[in-house]
Amino acid sequence: MMARTLGTQAIPPTPRNEANDPTSLVARFGADQPLHLDCGVALSPLTIAYQTYGALNADKSNAVLICHALTGDQHVANVNPVTGKNGWWETMIGPGKPIDTDRFFVICSNVLASCLGTTGPASLLVDGGAPYALDFPVVTVRDMVRAQAMLVDHLGIDTLFCVAGGSMGGMQVLQWAASYPERVFCAMPIATAAKHSAQNIAFHEVGRQAIMADPDWRGGRYLAEGVRPEKGLAVARMAAHITYLSEPALHRKFGRKLQDRAAPTFSFDADFEIESYLRYQGRSFVERFDANSYLYLTRAMDYFDLAADYDGKLAGAFRGARTRFCVVSFTSDWLFPTSDSRAVVHALNASGASVSFVEIETDKGHDAFLLDVPELFATTKGFIDSAARARGLVEAARG
Amino acid sequence: MMARTLGTQAIPPTPRNEANDPTSLVARFGADQPLHLDCGVALSPLTIAYQTYGALNADKSNAVLICHALTGDQHVANVNPVTGKNGWWETMIGPGKPIDTDRFFVICSNVLASCLGTTGPASLLVDGGAPYALDFPVVTVRDMVRAQAMLVDHLGIDTLFCVAGGSMGGMQVLQWAASYPERVFCAMPIATAAKHSAQNIAFHEVGRQAIMADPDWRGGRYLAEGVRPEKGLAVARMAAHITYLSEPALHRKFGRKLQDRAAPTFSFDADFEIESYLRYQGRSFVERFDANSYLYLTRAMDYFDLAADYDGKLAGAFRGARTRFCVVSFTSDWLFPTSDSRAVVHALNASGASVSFVEIETDKGHDAFLLDVPELFATTKGFIDSAARARGLVEAARG
């Protein structure tokens, strides 16, 4: 019967805080530089873990900030030192890639409240003390962007050439354009929305309830008590993972194929390939992610409603912006469907912004922004190159 | 912090087996009448709990079998004695309703492996002993239909005038038409499919893993040990419930409305109405349903692939059938989308069957088959009345 439950292998109950990733750069902000959060708390101290690629030019006009998604990290274009896997957007970012590190200085930081180097609920409240757990303040997407702005200041950069990202990363892109319009020359929100839908809040709530239902969650204090809510977090990941794929992609990859056998077992073992795939997704996720961070980051996405800060009028968020926008959606993305992107585009048009909108035909679902989708690369390269010319950034000669 | 977890109220750990519902009729089949299951087991004894409405006519030609969905029950048109709620299809069935109990003898039985009167994993393996738990054999939709056929025999009925049902009930309708074509005059599969999709298997697997991850599941032996996996079952129900609704319906009902307050709480309380609604759905479900039954019934749906019994050719399932079919789907049903119904219709056409197909425009999602959808009632009445005339059933005079 043991095979019927998840997470039976031993996983060390190590907090995934800043100590775990010696390869990332870190910016530390002390008591003199608190981060003022939407909830009213002044958070201090604050550590931001980040990676950079390429070189900043003399007038500091070639910086590109990449914003990662819910469970992403700063290792956008280098091998992740914890998982050993390639950077999560190596297809997009690197020498000669659509976002060309021979031309641009690319920055990616781990978001506030995550668990991969930046301060979050697994960080220690006091040196040598217990982790924050639920004493960590609830943060918003705007708070994440405020922290990124502190990092950009710290790097001595005034205006970012580009801010780009997908999903929760796209929410940060929109928030950057709204909060700091004069600091963003061009912006690329991909597979995202200006507000989280009721259905998406519902899926997040299921994931949170799965975590909190795990007795090893211990009211959030699991790290101090030497355990981890592995099973609950795995169930949360499994539910979320379904929403990242499209039904056609699932059908193409798995269909009703049985796992290593010719006939059903008439049991609750993983008969179907999709079952063992999901169980694997759940298991591998708990090895790299902190359950409380999952609660905080899903909550931040739920709270995201950019128009709410502008009397409910989304166009107000972009009023007077001179940022150039390229909005991208995918036909089979049902988590952030094209209608969400279209609402953003309408608001941008209403505010007089420069915007192009590309809906890419693919059956890969929401995850398409992370996958090998040539039309996404071509769209990105075209947009970036055109904006770079407008910005006066000369293309590097290639031999 | 207690408000952050589910199922904190005390729920008596009472098995929901046949003892709980004294109002239903029961048919008992002893050792001389075992139910031969697809897994090879001969199940005995077998109790089937059912309800009937209206009167069987002299030549026993006016019987309508209603097949219920995953968590449904036999109380299709009477107040449920356990929950106190109206019958689940009272809008459809009753005097003067589309399926008119003044004309038809309506039967609805609790499916095999459920927990509301019919034998299932919560039933006692031996009188006075422990419940079956996971010693209950894994059953299929075909096994459910075999059990229903035993009940129909028991009632002395040869040919059913109609078999109708939605979702898992629709799977049973299709299986009836395939297994006993000569015993079904007309059939109405609603919001269903001839096979369960990879995405649907995935959602079921998440629910099962949530149940099995609950330490109170106890390897399935929770009833014998006086506990119940309430939190895991609630999470399973919450995840499933999202799939029963459409995104537009969720948006219309809940949107991003906050629960009894003007501003977010910056916490993990149920800030949004959709969150408290889902938590309520989870809590109320565990009061009426058995977790192991949920495992068995979802498994039966996953295994359902009618074409597999006919060399992968769905038309083979209906070859030579003289049953009249009315297939119904709903535009906003993403659990059993219209494409699933269209595949059934194509196979019926290929097999030369008589079939009409109605796709009903609604934003109510999969649950539309249970809701007040006038076009569904009109479609059902038209189909039933037409088939009754063909069957020579004279309409009762109404005064």
mmCIF file with all atom_site columns, N, CA and C in Angstrom, chain A residues 60-86:
data_model
loop_
_atom_site.group_PDB
_atom_site.id
_atom_site.type_symbol
_atom_site.label_atom_id
_atom_site.label_alt_id
_atom_site.label_comp_id
_atom_site.label_asym_id
_atom_site.label_entity_id
_atom_site.label_seq_id
_atom_site.pdbx_PDB_ins_code
_atom_site.Cartn_x
_atom_site.Cartn_y
_atom_site.Cartn_z
_atom_site.occupancy
_atom_site.B_iso_or_equiv
_atom_site.pdbx_formal_charge
_atom_site.auth_seq_id
_atom_site.auth_comp_id
_atom_site.auth_asym_id
_atom_site.auth_atom_id
_atom_site.pdbx_PDB_model_num
ATOM 1  N N  . LYS A 1 60 ? 24.420 52.659 -19.180 1.00 0.00 ? 60 LYS A N  1
ATOM 2  C CA . LYS A 1 60 ? 23.473 51.851 -18.398 1.00 0.00 ? 60 LYS A CA 1
ATOM 3  C C  . LYS A 1 60 ? 22.073 51.828 -19.017 1.00 0.00 ? 60 LYS A C  1
ATOM 4  N N  . SER A 1 61 ? 22.062 51.724 -20.341 1.00 0.00 ? 61 SER A N  1
ATOM 5  C CA . SER A 1 61 ? 20.779 51.768 -21.044 1.00 0.00 ? 61 SER A CA 1
ATOM 6  C C  . SER A 1 61 ? 20.372 50.414 -21.628 1.00 0.00 ? 61 SER A C  1
ATOM 7  N N  . ASN A 1 62 ? 21.125 49.371 -21.333 1.00 0.00 ? 62 ASN A N  1
ATOM 8  C CA . ASN A 1 62 ? 20.848 48.086 -21.983 1.00 0.00 ? 62 ASN A CA 1
ATOM 9  C C  . ASN A 1 62 ? 20.421 46.990 -20.985 1.00 0.00 ? 62 ASN A C  1
ATOM 10 N N  . ALA A 1 63 ? 19.853 47.403 -19.845 1.00 0.00 ? 63 ALA A N  1
ATOM 11 C CA . ALA A 1 63 ? 19.477 46.409 -18.820 1.00 0.00 ? 63 ALA A CA 1
ATOM 12 C C  . ALA A 1 63 ? 18.085 45.835 -19.097 1.00 0.00 ? 63 ALA A C  1
ATOM 13 N N  . VAL A 1 64 ? 17.984 44.531 -19.006 1.00 0.00 ? 64 VAL A N  1
ATOM 14 C CA . VAL A 1 64 ? 16.711 43.825 -19.180 1.00 0.00 ? 64 VAL A CA 1
ATOM 15 C C  . VAL A 1 64 ? 16.416 43.088 -17.880 1.00 0.00 ? 64 VAL A C  1
ATOM 16 N N  . LEU A 1 65 ? 15.262 43.364 -17.299 1.00 0.00 ? 65 LEU A N  1
ATOM 17 C CA . LEU A 1 65 ? 14.870 42.649 -16.084 1.00 0.00 ? 65 LEU A CA 1
ATOM 18 C C  . LEU A 1 65 ? 13.892 41.544 -16.458 1.00 0.00 ? 65 LEU A C  1
ATOM 19 N N  . ILE A 1 66 ? 14.232 40.326 -16.070 1.00 0.00 ? 66 ILE A N  1
ATOM 20 C CA . ILE A 1 66 ? 13.344 39.185 -16.302 1.00 0.00 ? 66 ILE A CA 1
ATOM 21 C C  . ILE A 1 66 ? 12.636 38.860 -14.989 1.00 0.00 ? 66 ILE A C  1
ATOM 22 N N  . CYS A 1 67 ? 11.316 38.747 -15.053 1.00 0.00 ? 67 CYS A N  1
ATOM 23 C CA . CYS A 1 67 ? 10.521 38.437 -13.855 1.00 0.00 ? 67 CYS A CA 1
ATOM 24 C C  . CYS A 1 67 ? 10.043 36.986 -13.952 1.00 0.00 ? 67 CYS A C  1
ATOM 25 N N  . HIS A 1 68 ? 10.300 36.223 -12.891 1.00 0.00 ? 68 HIS A N  1
ATOM 26 C CA . HIS A 1 68 ? 9.954  34.790 -12.990 1.00 0.00 ? 68 HIS A CA 1
ATOM 27 C C  . HIS A 1 68 ? 8.543  34.505 -12.481 1.00 0.00 ? 68 HIS A C  1
ATOM 28 N N  . ALA A 1 69 ? 8.078  33.307 -12.805 1.00 0.00 ? 69 ALA A N  1
ATOM 29 C CA . ALA A 1 69 ? 6.721  32.883 -12.461 1.00 0.00 ? 69 ALA A CA 1
ATOM 30 C C  . ALA A 1 69 ? 6.678  32.285 -11.054 1.00 0.00 ? 69 ALA A C  1
ATOM 31 N N  . LEU A 1 70 ? 5.508  31.829 -10.661 1.00 0.00 ? 70 LEU A N  1
ATOM 32 C CA . LEU A 1 70 ? 5.221  31.361 -9.296  1.00 0.00 ? 70 LEU A CA 1
ATOM 33 C C  . LEU A 1 70 ? 6.348  30.570 -8.636  1.00 0.00 ? 70 LEU A C  1
ATOM 34 N N  . THR A 1 71 ? 6.807  29.518 -9.292  1.00 0.00 ? 71 THR A N  1
ATOM 35 C CA . THR A 1 71 ? 7.795  28.648 -8.661  1.00 0.00 ? 71 THR A CA 1
ATOM 36 C C  . THR A 1 71 ? 9.144  28.760 -9.349  1.00 0.00 ? 71 THR A C  1
ATOM 37 N N  . GLY A 1 72 ? 9.327  29.843 -10.105 1.00 0.00 ? 72 GLY A N  1
ATOM 38 C CA . GLY A 1 72 ? 10.587 30.043 -10.810 1.00 0.00 ? 72 GLY A CA 1
ATOM 39 C C  . GLY A 1 72 ? 11.683 30.546 -9.895  1.00 0.00 ? 72 GLY A C  1
ATOM 40 N N  . ASP A 1 73 ? 12.830 30.887 -10.500 1.00 0.00 ? 73 ASP A N  1
ATOM 41 C CA . ASP A 1 73 ? 13.980 31.327 -9.717  1.00 0.00 ? 73 ASP A CA 1
ATOM 42 C C  . ASP A 1 73 ? 14.824 32.272 -10.554 1.00 0.00 ? 73 ASP A C  1
ATOM 43 N N  . GLN A 1 74 ? 15.939 32.683 -9.973  1.00 0.00 ? 74 GLN A N  1
ATOM 44 C CA . GLN A 1 74 ? 16.806 33.650 -10.628 1.00 0.00 ? 74 GLN A CA 1
ATOM 45 C C  . GLN A 1 74 ? 17.703 33.012 -11.695 1.00 0.00 ? 74 GLN A C  1
ATOM 46 N N  . HIS A 1 75 ? 17.717 31.682 -11.757 1.00 0.00 ? 75 HIS A N  1
ATOM 47 C CA . HIS A 1 75 ? 18.644 31.000 -12.674 1.00 0.00 ? 75 HIS A CA 1
ATOM 48 C C  . HIS A 1 75 ? 18.010 30.882 -14.054 1.00 0.00 ? 75 HIS A C  1
ATOM 49 N N  . VAL A 1 76 ? 17.819 32.027 -14.669 1.00 0.00 ? 76 VAL A N  1
ATOM 50 C CA . VAL A 1 76 ? 17.076 32.075 -15.917 1.00 0.00 ? 76 VAL A CA 1
ATOM 51 C C  . VAL A 1 76 ? 17.887 31.521 -17.083 1.00 0.00 ? 76 VAL A C  1
ATOM 52 N N  . ALA A 1 77 ? 19.222 31.679 -17.028 1.00 0.00 ? 77 ALA A N  1
ATOM 53 C CA . ALA A 1 77 ? 20.026 31.269 -18.186 1.00 0.00 ? 77 ALA A CA 1
ATOM 54 C C  . ALA A 1 77 ? 21.314 30.562 -17.767 1.00 0.00 ? 77 ALA A C  1
ATOM 55 N N  . ASN A 1 78 ? 21.320 30.016 -16.554 1.00 0.00 ? 78 ASN A N  1
ATOM 56 C CA . ASN A 1 78 ? 22.469 29.202 -16.129 1.00 0.00 ? 78 ASN A CA 1
ATOM 57 C C  . ASN A 1 78 ? 21.942 27.942 -15.452 1.00 0.00 ? 78 ASN A C  1
ATOM 58 N N  . VAL A 1 79 ? 22.799 26.938 -15.366 1.00 0.00 ? 79 VAL A N  1
ATOM 59 C CA . VAL A 1 79 ? 22.382 25.694 -14.719 1.00 0.00 ? 79 VAL A CA 1
ATOM 60 C C  . VAL A 1 79 ? 22.022 25.982 -13.264 1.00 0.00 ? 79 VAL A C  1
ATOM 61 N N  . ASN A 1 80 ? 20.856 25.513 -12.859 1.00 0.00 ? 80 ASN A N  1
ATOM 62 C CA . ASN A 1 80 ? 20.404 25.721 -11.481 1.00 0.00 ? 80 ASN A CA 1
ATOM 63 C C  . ASN A 1 80 ? 21.265 24.876 -10.547 1.00 0.00 ? 80 ASN A C  1
ATOM 64 N N  . PRO A 1 81 ? 21.941 25.515 -9.586  1.00 0.00 ? 81 PRO A N  1
ATOM 65 C CA . PRO A 1 81 ? 22.884 24.767 -8.747  1.00 0.00 ? 81 PRO A CA 1
ATOM 66 C C  . PRO A 1 81 ? 22.193 23.758 -7.831  1.00 0.00 ? 81 PRO A C  1
ATOM 67 N N  . VAL A 1 82 ? 20.922 23.949 -7.554  1.00 0.00 ? 82 VAL A N  1
ATOM 68 C CA . VAL A 1 82 ? 20.207 23.034 -6.648  1.00 0.00 ? 82 VAL A CA 1
ATOM 69 C C  . VAL A 1 82 ? 19.660 21.834 -7.421  1.00 0.00 ? 82 VAL A C  1
ATOM 70 N N  . THR A 1 83 ? 19.029 22.093 -8.580  1.00 0.00 ? 83 THR A N  1
ATOM 71 C CA . THR A 1 83 ? 18.390 20.999 -9.319  1.00 0.00 ? 83 THR A CA 1
ATOM 72 C C  . THR A 1 83 ? 19.296 20.398 -10.394 1.00 0.00 ? 83 THR A C  1
ATOM 73 N N  . GLY A 1 84 ? 20.359 21.134 -10.782 1.00 0.00 ? 84 GLY A N  1
ATOM 74 C CA . GLY A 1 84 ? 21.223 20.654 -11.862 1.00 0.00 ? 84 GLY A CA 1
ATOM 75 C C  . GLY A 1 84 ? 20.611 20.803 -13.246 1.00 0.00 ? 84 GLY A C  1
ATOM 76 N N  . LYS A 1 85 ? 19.425 21.429 -13.305 1.00 0.00 ? 85 LYS A N  1
ATOM 77 C CA . LYS A 1 85 ? 18.765 21.593 -14.606 1.00 0.00 ? 85 LYS A CA 1
ATOM 78 C C  . LYS A 1 85 ? 19.181 22.899 -15.275 1.00 0.00 ? 85 LYS A C  1
ATOM 79 N N  . ASN A 1 86 ? 18.990 22.946 -16.596 1.00 0.00 ? 86 ASN A N  1
ATOM 80 C CA . ASN A 1 86 ? 19.277 24.175 -17.334 1.00 0.00 ? 86 ASN A CA 1
ATOM 81 C C  . ASN A 1 86 ? 18.425 25.332 -16.817 1.00 0.00 ? 86 ASN A C  1
#
